[in-house]
Amino acid sequence: MAATVKTRQIVFSLKLAIHFISLFLLAKLYFQAFNDRLGADPVEAVLHFTGIGAFNLLLLSLLVSPLAQQFKWSFLLQVRRLIGLYSFTYALFHLVSFLAFEVQFDWSLFLNEIIDRPYITVGMFAVVILFLLTITSVSSIKKTMGRNWQTLHNAVYVALCLVALHFYWSVKSDIIEPSIYIVISVFLLYLRKNKIRRWFRSF
Ligand code: HEM
């Protein structure tokens, strides 16, 4: 009984911290952007921060179950969904910032960017997958979908590969940072190799 109350308190504190840190950093970023405090290229700074933020949160959400398994911290699984939701939120701010500041909501220019630039094409596919995972993460939809829910949610591994590729292709010269992200992504996928193999066989 005491352990359950303590676990609930830990989960509550973790959720509060995730909400606070994620929202505070976003609010600070846009406050600085709109007050000219982001240096010579504020658009690049905003795209960088939101893009890396979305990728970090995606990796963190995928780190939760290996950590929970390894250390028997099953309570961690209760914050996985929230981290995933914030990954999508950051990706959405990344996309909206691109639409607003890079293409000024010129939809035909945006379409051309998706067609002409492979790194934007894969980024768009990743956003679509993260969007589908976000809207189906609601408990009532999860229940209605039954076994199909897990099949769909395994698409997070495809999203991870697309985001890693997007990052790698988006940089012009220094490939060290995206390469480190690729190594971390491959490691997280390797930890799930059996699950991913079973998922492929199910098609
Ligand atoms: C349609 C969707 C997307 C568009 C239009 C887009 C656009 C961009 C642009 C313009 C850049 C900057 C490239 C440069 O410096 O020249 C960028 C970088 C990046 N994006 Fe995206 N992106 C999309 C989706 C995503 C998603 C879903 C994620 C992660 C979940 C993501 C993560 C990143 C990362 C990590 C970088 C590198 C940041 C840096 O080092 O500056 N992007 N993206």
Short mmCIF file of C-alpha atoms and ligand atoms in Angstrom, two decimals:
data_model
loop_
_atom_site.label_atom_id
_atom_site.label_comp_id
_atom_site.label_asym_id
_atom_site.label_seq_id
_atom_site.Cartn_x
_atom_site.Cartn_y
_atom_site.Cartn_z
CA MET A 1 0.00 0.00 0.00
CA ALA A 2 2.76 2.44 1.06
CA ALA A 3 4.78 1.38 -1.99
CA THR A 4 1.81 2.13 -4.31
CA VAL A 5 1.36 5.60 -2.82
CA LYS A 6 5.10 6.26 -3.18
CA THR A 7 5.08 5.04 -6.82
CA ARG A 8 2.12 7.29 -7.58
CA GLN A 9 3.98 10.24 -6.08
CA ILE A 10 7.09 9.48 -8.16
CA VAL A 11 5.04 9.19 -11.38
CA PHE A 12 3.18 12.43 -10.57
CA SER A 13 6.46 14.29 -9.92
CA LEU A 14 8.03 12.92 -13.11
CA LYS A 15 5.00 13.98 -15.17
CA LEU A 16 5.05 17.44 -13.61
CA ALA A 17 8.77 17.78 -14.39
CA ILE A 18 8.25 16.65 -18.03
CA HIS A 19 5.40 19.18 -18.52
CA PHE A 20 7.35 21.97 -16.87
CA ILE A 21 10.70 21.44 -18.63
CA SER A 22 9.19 20.84 -22.10
CA LEU A 23 6.83 23.83 -21.98
CA PHE A 24 9.29 26.16 -20.27
CA LEU A 25 12.02 25.52 -22.88
CA LEU A 26 9.57 26.05 -25.77
CA ALA A 27 8.18 29.26 -24.25
CA LYS A 28 11.72 30.56 -23.60
CA LEU A 29 12.77 29.77 -27.19
CA TYR A 30 9.89 31.69 -28.80
CA PHE A 31 10.20 34.54 -26.27
CA GLN A 32 13.86 34.93 -27.26
CA ALA A 33 13.03 34.57 -30.97
CA PHE A 34 10.38 37.30 -30.93
CA ASN A 35 12.64 39.61 -28.86
CA ASP A 36 15.68 39.29 -31.14
CA ARG A 37 17.74 37.39 -28.62
CA LEU A 38 18.70 34.37 -30.72
CA GLY A 39 21.74 35.73 -32.50
CA ALA A 40 22.34 36.40 -36.18
CA ASP A 41 20.08 33.63 -37.56
CA PRO A 42 17.06 33.20 -35.28
CA VAL A 43 15.20 30.98 -37.77
CA GLU A 44 18.05 28.48 -37.86
CA ALA A 45 18.24 28.59 -34.05
CA VAL A 46 14.50 27.86 -33.72
CA LEU A 47 14.62 25.01 -36.29
CA HIS A 48 17.69 23.57 -34.59
CA PHE A 49 16.24 23.68 -31.07
CA THR A 50 12.80 22.28 -31.96
CA GLY A 51 14.28 19.61 -34.29
CA ILE A 52 16.87 18.38 -31.79
CA GLY A 53 14.27 18.64 -29.00
CA ALA A 54 11.82 16.43 -30.92
CA PHE A 55 14.58 13.89 -31.69
CA ASN A 56 15.84 13.82 -28.08
CA LEU A 57 12.33 13.27 -26.75
CA LEU A 58 11.72 10.49 -29.30
CA LEU A 59 14.91 8.75 -28.20
CA LEU A 60 14.01 9.25 -24.53
CA SER A 61 10.56 7.69 -25.09
CA LEU A 62 12.28 4.66 -26.65
CA LEU A 63 14.77 4.43 -23.79
CA VAL A 64 12.00 4.08 -21.21
CA SER A 65 11.14 0.39 -21.69
CA PRO A 66 14.77 -0.90 -21.80
CA LEU A 67 15.42 1.09 -18.57
CA ALA A 68 12.22 -0.18 -16.97
CA GLN A 69 13.15 -3.77 -17.87
CA GLN A 70 16.79 -3.53 -16.81
CA PHE A 71 16.18 -1.90 -13.41
CA LYS A 72 12.67 -3.24 -12.81
CA TRP A 73 11.31 0.32 -12.74
CA SER A 74 7.91 -0.50 -14.24
CA PHE A 75 6.52 2.87 -13.04
CA LEU A 76 8.60 4.50 -15.78
CA LEU A 77 6.24 3.03 -18.39
CA GLN A 78 3.56 5.43 -17.11
CA VAL A 79 5.49 8.46 -18.39
CA ARG A 80 6.41 7.03 -21.82
CA ARG A 81 3.26 8.29 -23.54
CA LEU A 82 3.76 11.84 -22.21
CA ILE A 83 7.34 11.96 -23.50
CA GLY A 84 6.12 10.71 -26.90
CA LEU A 85 3.42 13.42 -26.96
CA TYR A 86 6.01 16.12 -26.30
CA SER A 87 8.21 14.70 -29.07
CA PHE A 88 5.29 15.24 -31.47
CA THR A 89 4.63 18.71 -29.99
CA TYR A 90 8.24 19.77 -30.62
CA ALA A 91 8.09 18.26 -34.15
CA LEU A 92 4.90 20.24 -34.78
CA PHE A 93 6.55 23.50 -33.63
CA HIS A 94 9.53 22.60 -35.86
CA LEU A 95 7.23 22.14 -38.88
CA VAL A 96 5.12 25.24 -38.15
CA SER A 97 8.30 27.33 -37.71
CA PHE A 98 9.52 26.07 -41.08
CA LEU A 99 6.14 26.93 -42.66
CA ALA A 100 6.03 30.38 -41.06
CA PHE A 101 9.65 31.54 -41.31
CA GLU A 102 11.15 29.62 -44.27
CA VAL A 103 8.27 29.40 -46.77
CA GLN A 104 5.90 32.06 -45.30
CA PHE A 105 2.91 29.71 -45.60
CA ASP A 106 3.32 29.50 -49.38
CA TRP A 107 1.73 26.04 -49.77
CA SER A 108 2.92 25.45 -53.36
CA LEU A 109 6.49 26.30 -52.31
CA PHE A 110 6.10 23.92 -49.35
CA LEU A 111 4.89 21.15 -51.70
CA ASN A 112 7.89 21.78 -53.97
CA GLU A 113 10.22 21.54 -50.95
CA ILE A 114 8.68 18.18 -50.02
CA ILE A 115 9.11 16.90 -53.57
CA ASP A 116 12.55 18.41 -54.35
CA ARG A 117 14.41 17.96 -51.06
CA PRO A 118 14.70 14.35 -49.86
CA TYR A 119 15.46 15.44 -46.28
CA ILE A 120 12.15 17.36 -46.17
CA THR A 121 10.32 14.38 -47.77
CA VAL A 122 11.46 11.97 -45.04
CA GLY A 123 10.81 14.63 -42.35
CA MET A 124 7.24 14.94 -43.60
CA PHE A 125 6.70 11.16 -43.47
CA ALA A 126 8.06 11.15 -39.91
CA VAL A 127 5.65 13.94 -38.88
CA VAL A 128 2.71 12.00 -40.36
CA ILE A 129 3.68 8.85 -38.42
CA LEU A 130 4.15 10.80 -35.16
CA PHE A 131 0.75 12.45 -35.74
CA LEU A 132 -0.97 9.05 -36.21
CA LEU A 133 0.70 7.72 -33.06
CA THR A 134 -0.37 10.81 -31.11
CA ILE A 135 -4.06 10.72 -32.07
CA THR A 136 -4.29 6.96 -31.45
CA SER A 137 -2.63 7.24 -28.03
CA VAL A 138 -5.97 8.20 -26.44
CA SER A 139 -7.09 5.30 -24.18
CA SER A 140 -10.56 4.90 -25.79
CA ILE A 141 -9.06 4.69 -29.32
CA LYS A 142 -6.41 2.26 -28.04
CA LYS A 143 -9.16 -0.06 -26.71
CA THR A 144 -11.17 0.15 -29.95
CA MET A 145 -8.12 -0.70 -32.10
CA GLY A 146 -7.27 -3.87 -30.16
CA ARG A 147 -4.24 -5.71 -31.57
CA ASN A 148 -3.96 -3.26 -34.49
CA TRP A 149 -2.87 -0.61 -32.00
CA GLN A 150 0.46 -2.32 -31.28
CA THR A 151 1.01 -2.98 -34.99
CA LEU A 152 0.51 0.73 -35.74
CA HIS A 153 2.60 1.89 -32.78
CA ASN A 154 5.54 -0.21 -33.97
CA ALA A 155 5.73 2.36 -36.79
CA VAL A 156 7.61 4.50 -34.25
CA TYR A 157 10.70 2.51 -35.34
CA VAL A 158 10.16 3.66 -38.93
CA ALA A 159 9.73 7.25 -37.68
CA LEU A 160 13.01 6.95 -35.77
CA CYS A 161 14.90 5.84 -38.91
CA LEU A 162 13.31 8.65 -40.97
CA VAL A 163 14.21 11.30 -38.38
CA ALA A 164 17.81 10.04 -38.16
CA LEU A 165 18.04 10.21 -41.97
CA HIS A 166 16.41 13.67 -42.01
CA PHE A 167 18.98 14.95 -39.53
CA TYR A 168 21.91 13.40 -41.43
CA TRP A 169 20.76 14.80 -44.79
CA SER A 170 19.96 18.24 -43.37
CA VAL A 171 23.52 19.03 -42.30
CA LYS A 172 25.90 20.51 -44.84
CA SER A 173 29.30 19.61 -43.43
CA ASP A 174 29.70 18.52 -39.81
CA ILE A 175 28.31 14.98 -39.74
CA ILE A 176 29.60 14.09 -36.24
CA GLU A 177 26.43 15.06 -34.35
CA PRO A 178 23.96 13.30 -36.70
CA SER A 179 26.27 10.27 -36.77
CA ILE A 180 26.14 10.04 -32.96
CA TYR A 181 22.33 10.20 -33.15
CA ILE A 182 22.34 7.40 -35.77
CA VAL A 183 24.46 5.20 -33.49
CA ILE A 184 22.08 5.79 -30.54
CA SER A 185 19.04 5.08 -32.77
CA VAL A 186 20.57 1.85 -34.12
CA PHE A 187 21.37 0.76 -30.56
CA LEU A 188 17.77 1.36 -29.42
CA LEU A 189 16.48 -0.59 -32.45
CA TYR A 190 18.98 -3.40 -31.78
CA LEU A 191 17.57 -3.81 -28.25
CA ARG A 192 14.21 -4.58 -29.93
CA LYS A 193 15.49 -6.73 -32.77
CA ASN A 194 13.20 -9.70 -31.99
CA LYS A 195 10.11 -7.53 -31.68
CA ILE A 196 10.92 -5.76 -34.95
CA ARG A 197 11.51 -9.11 -36.72
CA ARG A 198 8.11 -10.38 -35.51
CA TRP A 199 6.50 -7.13 -36.65
CA PHE A 200 7.94 -7.48 -40.18
CA ARG A 201 6.74 -11.11 -40.37
CA SER A 202 3.19 -9.99 -39.48
CA PHE A 203 2.78 -8.28 -42.88
C1 HEM B 1 7.79 18.29 -42.80
C2 HEM B 1 8.50 18.07 -41.74
C3 HEM B 1 9.82 18.72 -41.48
C4 HEM B 1 10.39 19.82 -42.05
C5 HEM B 1 9.82 20.71 -43.13
C6 HEM B 1 11.68 20.03 -41.43
C7 HEM B 1 12.57 21.03 -41.76
C8 HEM B 1 13.85 21.14 -41.29
C9 HEM B 1 14.80 22.16 -41.67
C10 HEM B 1 14.56 23.27 -42.69
C11 HEM B 1 15.93 21.94 -40.97
C12 HEM B 1 17.20 22.80 -40.97
C13 HEM B 1 18.15 22.36 -42.04
C14 HEM B 1 19.27 23.36 -42.16
O1 HEM B 1 19.94 23.66 -41.16
O2 HEM B 1 19.45 23.87 -43.25
C15 HEM B 1 15.71 20.76 -40.16
C16 HEM B 1 16.64 20.20 -39.32
C17 HEM B 1 16.34 19.22 -38.40
N1 HEM B 1 15.14 18.59 -38.21
FE1 HEM B 1 13.50 18.83 -39.33
N2 HEM B 1 11.86 19.05 -40.48
C18 HEM B 1 10.75 18.24 -40.48
C19 HEM B 1 10.53 17.16 -39.64
C20 HEM B 1 11.32 16.81 -38.57
C21 HEM B 1 10.99 15.86 -37.55
C22 HEM B 1 9.69 15.05 -37.48
C23 HEM B 1 12.02 15.83 -36.68
C24 HEM B 1 12.21 15.06 -35.39
C25 HEM B 1 11.27 14.36 -34.77
C26 HEM B 1 13.03 16.73 -37.18
C27 HEM B 1 14.27 16.93 -36.61
C28 HEM B 1 15.26 17.72 -37.15
C29 HEM B 1 16.61 17.78 -36.65
C30 HEM B 1 17.17 16.98 -35.48
C31 HEM B 1 17.29 18.71 -37.45
C32 HEM B 1 18.76 19.15 -37.34
C33 HEM B 1 18.82 20.38 -36.51
C34 HEM B 1 20.13 21.11 -36.70
O3 HEM B 1 21.16 20.52 -36.46
O4 HEM B 1 20.09 22.28 -37.04
N3 HEM B 1 12.56 17.33 -38.31
N4 HEM B 1 14.43 20.31 -40.36
#
